[in-house]
Amino acid sequence: MREKPLPNPVLRPVSRAVTKPEATGGILLGVDCWWNPEKLPNGHICIIGASGSGKTQTLKAIAYELAKQFGRQSGLQFGKQSGEQSGLQIIIVDFHGDQSIAGETAYPLHMNSPYGINPLVLNLDPAGGGPALQAIAVAASLRKNLQVGPNQEGLIIDVLGECYHRKGITNNPATWGHQSPTFSDFQFLLNQRAQRTEQPCKESAKLLLKLMATFTYGVFNRPAFRLDIPLVRVDLSKLPPEVGAIAADALAKQLMDNHRLQGECAAPRTYLFIDEAKELSKSPALDRIVCDGRKYGLNLVLASQSERHLSPDVLSNSATKIVLPVDQVEVEKVSKKFRFDSQKVAKLQPLQALCRFGTEAKLTSIIPYFRRVSDGH
């Protein structure tokens, strides 16, 4: 059944008089186009747009408005006024170093940064956490991002199990509060196995070579950066793509685990922004967030240049879909997956977007981030 054609856009100057969330119940995305996740099944957004389409400016505009209108310091929450500082937290994962917005606290991760992220931190949920499951999850992430084989994946799980055991962490949840090992401990045990006098482990030596860049950058050995800040940007642009992907995957998993431990809630707690979805294609953590994050207050805003990098779970579970200009070879596939007329997709210009909010569809001109800052939006 063909979708009804979208109405022709009426492009007129945006009124600055009505910009408050309490007056509109949402955020002004573009001309005559308001986004209100409170009226949608969930707050997840997937965005697609080619290089130069305005994708970065759109992402930054949404993050900026969420932080300004509903952030923890604003005291506002979706649908109500709150005297408590309990609004949204915004976390931006920045693979290219171009997602900076006003009011942020930025954490650049690189060889000389004083902080990092530890993929070996445990999920403390007695029903779904512990060292064994964490070792399996880390091994799967390394397999996907570094292309390790099945034998090496098994070795990773075994060595990580020993890392936890040496820290006094067992399958008993009472031990899960002990300090988690880091990749320094992982590297030490691999070296120990590879260099032992009797029966040195050749697979450990091979795995050390494969993981050398990951160990050298050191971001998985250092103290974690603070995540109890209203607006955080994690800058991964100085890391090799595969190392940055491991870091982002670990962060997404830890956020989901922590939100599950906090329990279900009616209002959003956190929005996680990730550009370049291809860096985390087939990530179990992202699929868990889009499938289950809403009821724990965790929402995902995921962007990509190609529809190939958006998983079926992301597409089916994101109530908001935004299509910016795409490469002409992508037009037909994008129009089918996002349920927009192919001719309208083909005619989009930079910062023009077809937006779908549940069953409602609109064509609009996005108000970019740079205009919002310069115009005082």
Coordinates of N, CA and C in Angstrom, one line a residue, residues 191-334:
N191 N 51.6 -12.0 28.6 CA 53.1 -12.1 28.6 C 53.6 -13.2 29.4
Q192 N 53.0 -13.4 30.6 CA 53.4 -14.5 31.5 C 53.3 -15.9 30.8
R193 N 52.1 -16.1 30.2 CA 51.9 -17.3 29.5 C 52.8 -17.5 28.3
A194 N 53.0 -16.4 27.5 CA 53.9 -16.5 26.3 C 55.3 -16.8 26.7
Q195 N 55.8 -16.3 27.8 CA 57.3 -16.4 28.2 C 57.6 -17.4 29.2
R196 N 56.6 -18.2 29.6 CA 57.0 -19.2 30.7 C 58.0 -20.2 30.1
T197 N 58.9 -20.6 31.0 CA 60.0 -21.5 30.7 C 59.5 -22.8 30.1
E198 N 58.6 -23.4 30.8 CA 58.1 -24.7 30.3 C 56.8 -24.5 29.6
Q199 N 56.7 -25.0 28.4 CA 55.5 -25.0 27.5 C 55.0 -23.6 27.3
P200 N 55.8 -22.7 26.7 CA 55.3 -21.3 26.4 C 54.1 -21.4 25.5
C201 N 53.2 -20.5 25.7 CA 51.9 -20.6 25.0 C 52.1 -19.7 23.7
K202 N 52.1 -20.4 22.5 CA 52.3 -19.7 21.3 C 51.1 -18.9 20.9
E203 N 49.9 -19.3 21.3 CA 48.7 -18.6 21.0 C 48.7 -17.3 21.8
S204 N 49.2 -17.3 23.0 CA 49.3 -16.1 23.8 C 50.2 -15.1 23.1
A205 N 51.3 -15.6 22.6 CA 52.3 -14.7 21.9 C 51.6 -14.1 20.6
K206 N 50.9 -14.9 19.9 CA 50.2 -14.3 18.7 C 49.1 -13.3 19.1
L207 N 48.4 -13.6 20.2 CA 47.3 -12.7 20.6 C 48.0 -11.4 21.1
L208 N 49.1 -11.4 21.8 CA 49.8 -10.2 22.2 C 50.1 -9.3 21.0
L209 N 50.6 -9.9 19.9 CA 50.9 -9.1 18.7 C 49.6 -8.5 18.2
K210 N 48.5 -9.2 18.2 CA 47.3 -8.7 17.6 C 46.7 -7.5 18.5
L211 N 47.0 -7.6 19.8 CA 46.4 -6.6 20.7 C 47.4 -5.5 21.1
M212 N 48.6 -5.5 20.4 CA 49.6 -4.6 20.8 C 49.2 -3.1 20.7
A213 N 48.5 -2.7 19.6 CA 48.1 -1.4 19.5 C 47.1 -1.0 20.6
T214 N 46.2 -2.0 20.9 CA 45.2 -1.8 21.9 C 45.8 -1.5 23.3
F215 N 46.9 -2.3 23.6 CA 47.6 -2.2 24.9 C 48.4 -0.9 24.9
T216 N 49.0 -0.5 23.7 CA 49.9 0.6 23.7 C 49.2 1.9 24.0
Y217 N 48.0 2.1 23.5 CA 47.3 3.4 23.7 C 46.9 3.6 25.2
G218 N 46.8 2.5 25.9 CA 46.6 2.6 27.4 C 45.3 3.1 27.9
V219 N 44.3 3.4 27.0 CA 43.0 4.0 27.5 C 42.2 3.0 28.3
F220 N 42.5 1.7 28.2 CA 41.8 0.7 28.9 C 42.5 0.3 30.3
N221 N 43.5 1.1 30.6 CA 44.2 0.9 31.9 C 44.0 2.0 32.9
R222 N 43.5 3.1 32.5 CA 43.5 4.3 33.3 C 42.2 4.5 34.0
P223 N 42.2 5.4 35.0 CA 41.0 5.7 35.8 C 39.9 6.2 34.9
A224 N 38.6 5.8 35.2 CA 37.5 6.2 34.3 C 37.2 7.7 34.5
F225 N 36.7 8.4 33.5 CA 36.3 9.7 33.6 C 34.9 9.8 34.3
R226 N 34.6 11.0 34.7 CA 33.3 11.1 35.5 C 32.1 11.1 34.5
L227 N 31.1 10.4 34.9 CA 29.9 10.3 34.1 C 28.7 10.9 34.8
D228 N 28.9 11.6 36.0 CA 27.8 12.2 36.7 C 27.8 13.7 36.4
I229 N 28.0 14.1 35.1 CA 28.0 15.4 34.7 C 26.9 15.6 33.7
P230 N 26.2 16.7 33.6 CA 25.0 16.9 32.8 C 25.3 16.7 31.3
L231 N 26.4 17.2 30.8 CA 26.7 17.2 29.3 C 28.1 16.7 29.1
V232 N 28.3 15.5 28.6 CA 29.6 14.9 28.5 C 29.9 14.6 27.0
R233 N 31.1 14.9 26.5 CA 31.5 14.5 25.2 C 32.8 13.7 25.3
V234 N 32.7 12.4 24.8 CA 33.9 11.6 24.8 C 34.5 11.6 23.5
D235 N 35.7 12.2 23.4 CA 36.3 12.4 22.1 C 37.3 11.3 21.8
L236 N 36.9 10.5 20.8 CA 37.7 9.3 20.4 C 38.5 9.5 19.1
S237 N 38.6 10.7 18.7 CA 39.1 11.0 17.4 C 40.6 10.8 17.2
K238 N 41.3 10.7 18.4 CA 42.8 10.5 18.4 C 43.1 9.0 18.5
L239 N 42.1 8.1 18.5 CA 42.4 6.7 18.6 C 42.2 6.0 17.3
P240 N 42.9 4.9 17.1 CA 42.6 4.1 15.9 C 41.1 3.7 15.9
P241 N 40.5 3.6 14.7 CA 39.0 3.2 14.7 C 38.7 2.0 15.5
E242 N 39.5 1.0 15.4 CA 39.1 -0.3 16.2 C 39.2 -0.1 17.7
V243 N 40.2 0.7 18.1 CA 40.3 1.0 19.6 C 39.2 1.9 20.1
G244 N 38.8 2.9 19.2 CA 37.7 3.7 19.6 C 36.4 3.0 19.6
A245 N 36.2 2.0 18.7 CA 35.0 1.2 18.7 C 34.9 0.3 20.0
I246 N 36.0 -0.2 20.4 CA 36.0 -1.0 21.7 C 35.6 -0.1 22.9
A247 N 36.2 1.1 22.9 CA 35.9 2.0 24.0 C 34.4 2.4 24.0
A248 N 33.9 2.7 22.8 CA 32.5 3.1 22.7 C 31.5 2.0 23.0
D249 N 31.9 0.8 22.6 CA 31.1 -0.4 22.9 C 31.0 -0.6 24.4
A250 N 32.2 -0.5 25.1 CA 32.2 -0.7 26.5 C 31.4 0.4 27.2
L251 N 31.5 1.6 26.8 CA 30.7 2.7 27.4 C 29.2 2.5 27.2
A252 N 28.8 2.1 26.0 CA 27.4 1.8 25.8 C 26.9 0.7 26.7
K253 N 27.7 -0.4 26.8 CA 27.3 -1.5 27.7 C 27.2 -1.1 29.1
Q254 N 28.2 -0.3 29.6 CA 28.1 0.1 31.0 C 27.0 1.0 31.3
L255 N 26.6 1.9 30.3 CA 25.5 2.7 30.5 C 24.2 1.9 30.7
M256 N 24.0 0.9 29.8 CA 22.8 0.1 29.8 C 22.8 -0.7 31.1
D257 N 23.9 -1.3 31.5 CA 24.0 -2.1 32.8 C 23.6 -1.2 34.0
N258 N 24.1 0.0 34.0 CA 23.9 0.9 35.2 C 22.4 1.4 35.2
H259 N 21.8 1.6 34.0 CA 20.4 2.0 34.0 C 19.5 0.9 34.4
R260 N 19.9 -0.3 34.1 CA 19.1 -1.5 34.5 C 19.1 -1.6 36.0
L261 N 20.3 -1.4 36.6 CA 20.4 -1.5 38.0 C 19.6 -0.4 38.8
Q262 N 19.4 0.8 38.1 CA 18.6 1.8 38.7 C 17.1 1.5 38.7
G263 N 16.8 0.6 37.8 CA 15.4 0.2 37.8 C 14.6 1.0 36.7
E264 N 13.3 0.5 36.5 CA 12.5 1.2 35.5 C 12.1 2.6 36.0
C265 N 11.8 3.4 35.0 CA 11.4 4.8 35.3 C 10.5 5.3 34.2
A266 N 9.7 6.3 34.5 CA 8.7 6.8 33.5 C 9.4 7.9 32.6
A267 N 10.3 8.6 33.2 CA 10.9 9.8 32.5 C 12.3 9.4 32.0
P268 N 12.8 10.0 30.9 CA 14.1 9.7 30.4 C 15.2 10.2 31.4
R269 N 16.2 9.4 31.5 CA 17.4 9.8 32.4 C 18.6 10.3 31.5
T270 N 18.8 9.6 30.4 CA 20.0 9.8 29.6 C 19.7 9.7 28.2
Y271 N 20.4 10.5 27.4 CA 20.4 10.4 25.9 C 21.9 10.2 25.5
L272 N 22.1 9.1 24.8 CA 23.4 8.7 24.3 C 23.5 9.0 22.8
F273 N 24.4 9.9 22.3 CA 24.5 10.3 20.9 C 25.7 9.6 20.3
I274 N 25.5 9.0 19.2 CA 26.6 8.3 18.5 C 26.5 8.6 17.0
D275 N 27.5 9.3 16.5 CA 27.6 9.5 15.0 C 28.4 8.3 14.5
E276 N 28.4 8.1 13.1 CA 29.1 7.1 12.5 C 28.8 5.7 13.1
A277 N 27.6 5.3 12.9 CA 27.1 4.0 13.4 C 27.9 2.8 12.8
K278 N 28.6 3.0 11.7 CA 29.4 1.9 11.1 C 30.5 1.5 12.1
E279 N 31.0 2.4 13.0 CA 32.0 2.0 13.9 C 31.5 1.0 15.0
L280 N 30.2 1.0 15.1 CA 29.6 0.1 16.1 C 28.5 -0.8 15.5
S281 N 28.7 -1.1 14.2 CA 27.7 -2.0 13.5 C 27.7 -3.4 14.2
K282 N 26.5 -3.9 14.3 CA 26.2 -5.2 15.0 C 26.6 -5.2 16.4
S283 N 26.6 -4.0 17.1 CA 26.9 -4.0 18.5 C 25.8 -4.5 19.4
P284 N 26.0 -5.5 20.2 CA 24.9 -6.0 21.0 C 24.5 -4.9 22.0
A285 N 25.4 -4.1 22.4 CA 25.0 -3.0 23.4 C 24.0 -2.0 22.8
L286 N 24.2 -1.6 21.6 CA 23.3 -0.7 21.0 C 21.9 -1.3 20.8
D287 N 21.9 -2.6 20.3 CA 20.7 -3.3 20.1 C 19.9 -3.4 21.5
R288 N 20.6 -3.7 22.5 CA 20.0 -3.8 23.8 C 19.3 -2.4 24.2
I289 N 20.1 -1.3 23.9 CA 19.5 0.0 24.3 C 18.3 0.3 23.6
V290 N 18.2 0.1 22.2 CA 17.0 0.4 21.5 C 15.9 -0.5 21.8
C291 N 16.2 -1.7 22.2 CA 15.1 -2.7 22.5 C 14.6 -2.5 23.9
D292 N 15.5 -2.2 24.9 CA 15.0 -2.2 26.3 C 15.3 -0.9 27.1
G293 N 16.1 0.0 26.4 CA 16.6 1.2 27.1 C 15.5 2.1 27.6
R294 N 14.4 2.2 26.8 CA 13.4 3.2 27.1 C 12.8 3.0 28.6
K295 N 12.5 1.8 28.9 CA 11.9 1.6 30.3 C 12.8 1.8 31.4
Y296 N 14.1 1.9 31.1 CA 15.1 2.3 32.1 C 15.6 3.7 32.0
G297 N 15.0 4.5 31.1 CA 15.3 5.9 30.9 C 16.5 6.2 30.1
L298 N 17.0 5.2 29.3 CA 18.2 5.4 28.4 C 17.7 5.4 27.0
N299 N 18.0 6.5 26.3 CA 17.6 6.7 24.9 C 18.9 6.8 24.0
L300 N 18.7 6.4 22.7 CA 19.8 6.4 21.8 C 19.5 7.3 20.6
V301 N 20.5 8.1 20.2 CA 20.4 8.9 19.0 C 21.6 8.4 18.1
L302 N 21.3 7.7 17.1 CA 22.3 7.0 16.3 C 22.3 7.6 14.8
A303 N 23.4 7.9 14.3 CA 23.5 8.5 12.9 C 24.5 7.7 12.1
S304 N 24.2 7.7 10.7 CA 25.1 7.0 9.8 C 25.0 7.6 8.4
Q305 N 26.0 7.4 7.6 CA 26.0 7.8 6.2 C 25.2 6.8 5.3
S306 N 25.1 5.6 5.8 CA 24.5 4.5 5.0 C 23.5 3.7 5.8
E307 N 22.4 3.3 5.2 CA 21.4 2.5 5.8 C 22.0 1.1 6.2
R308 N 23.1 0.7 5.5 CA 23.6 -0.6 5.8 C 24.2 -0.7 7.3
H309 N 24.5 0.4 7.8 CA 25.1 0.4 9.2 C 24.1 0.5 10.3
L310 N 22.8 0.6 10.0 CA 21.8 0.6 11.0 C 21.1 -0.8 11.1
S311 N 21.2 -1.4 12.2 CA 20.7 -2.7 12.4 C 19.2 -2.8 12.3
P312 N 18.6 -3.9 12.0 CA 17.1 -4.0 12.0 C 16.5 -3.6 13.3
D313 N 17.1 -3.9 14.5 CA 16.6 -3.5 15.8 C 16.6 -2.0 15.9
V314 N 17.6 -1.3 15.4 CA 17.6 0.2 15.5 C 16.5 0.7 14.7
L315 N 16.4 0.2 13.4 CA 15.3 0.8 12.5 C 13.9 0.5 13.0
S316 N 13.7 -0.7 13.6 CA 12.3 -1.0 14.0 C 11.9 -0.4 15.3
N317 N 12.9 -0.1 16.2 CA 12.6 0.4 17.5 C 12.9 1.9 17.7
S318 N 13.3 2.6 16.7 CA 13.5 4.1 16.8 C 12.2 4.7 16.4
A319 N 11.5 5.4 17.3 CA 10.2 6.0 16.9 C 10.4 7.2 16.0
T320 N 11.6 7.8 16.1 CA 11.9 9.0 15.3 C 13.0 8.7 14.3
K321 N 12.7 9.0 13.0 CA 13.6 8.7 11.9 C 13.8 10.0 11.1
I322 N 15.0 10.4 10.9 CA 15.3 11.6 10.1 C 16.2 11.3 8.9
V323 N 15.7 11.6 7.7 CA 16.5 11.3 6.5 C 16.9 12.7 5.9
L324 N 18.2 12.9 5.9 CA 18.8 14.0 5.2 C 19.3 13.5 3.8
P325 N 19.8 14.4 3.0 CA 20.3 14.0 1.6 C 21.2 12.8 1.7
V326 N 21.0 11.8 0.9 CA 21.9 10.6 0.9 C 22.4 10.5 -0.5
D327 N 23.4 9.6 -0.7 CA 24.0 9.3 -2.0 C 22.9 8.7 -2.9
Q328 N 23.0 9.1 -4.1 CA 21.9 8.6 -5.0 C 21.8 7.1 -5.1
V329 N 22.9 6.4 -4.9 CA 22.8 4.9 -4.9 C 22.1 4.4 -3.7
E330 N 21.9 5.2 -2.7 CA 21.2 4.8 -1.5 C 19.7 5.1 -1.5
V331 N 19.3 5.9 -2.5 CA 17.9 6.5 -2.4 C 16.8 5.4 -2.3
E332 N 16.9 4.4 -3.2 CA 15.8 3.4 -3.2 C 15.7 2.6 -1.9
K333 N 16.9 2.2 -1.4 CA 16.9 1.4 -0.2 C 16.5 2.2 1.0
V334 N 16.9 3.5 1.1 CA 16.5 4.4 2.1 C 15.0 4.6 2.1

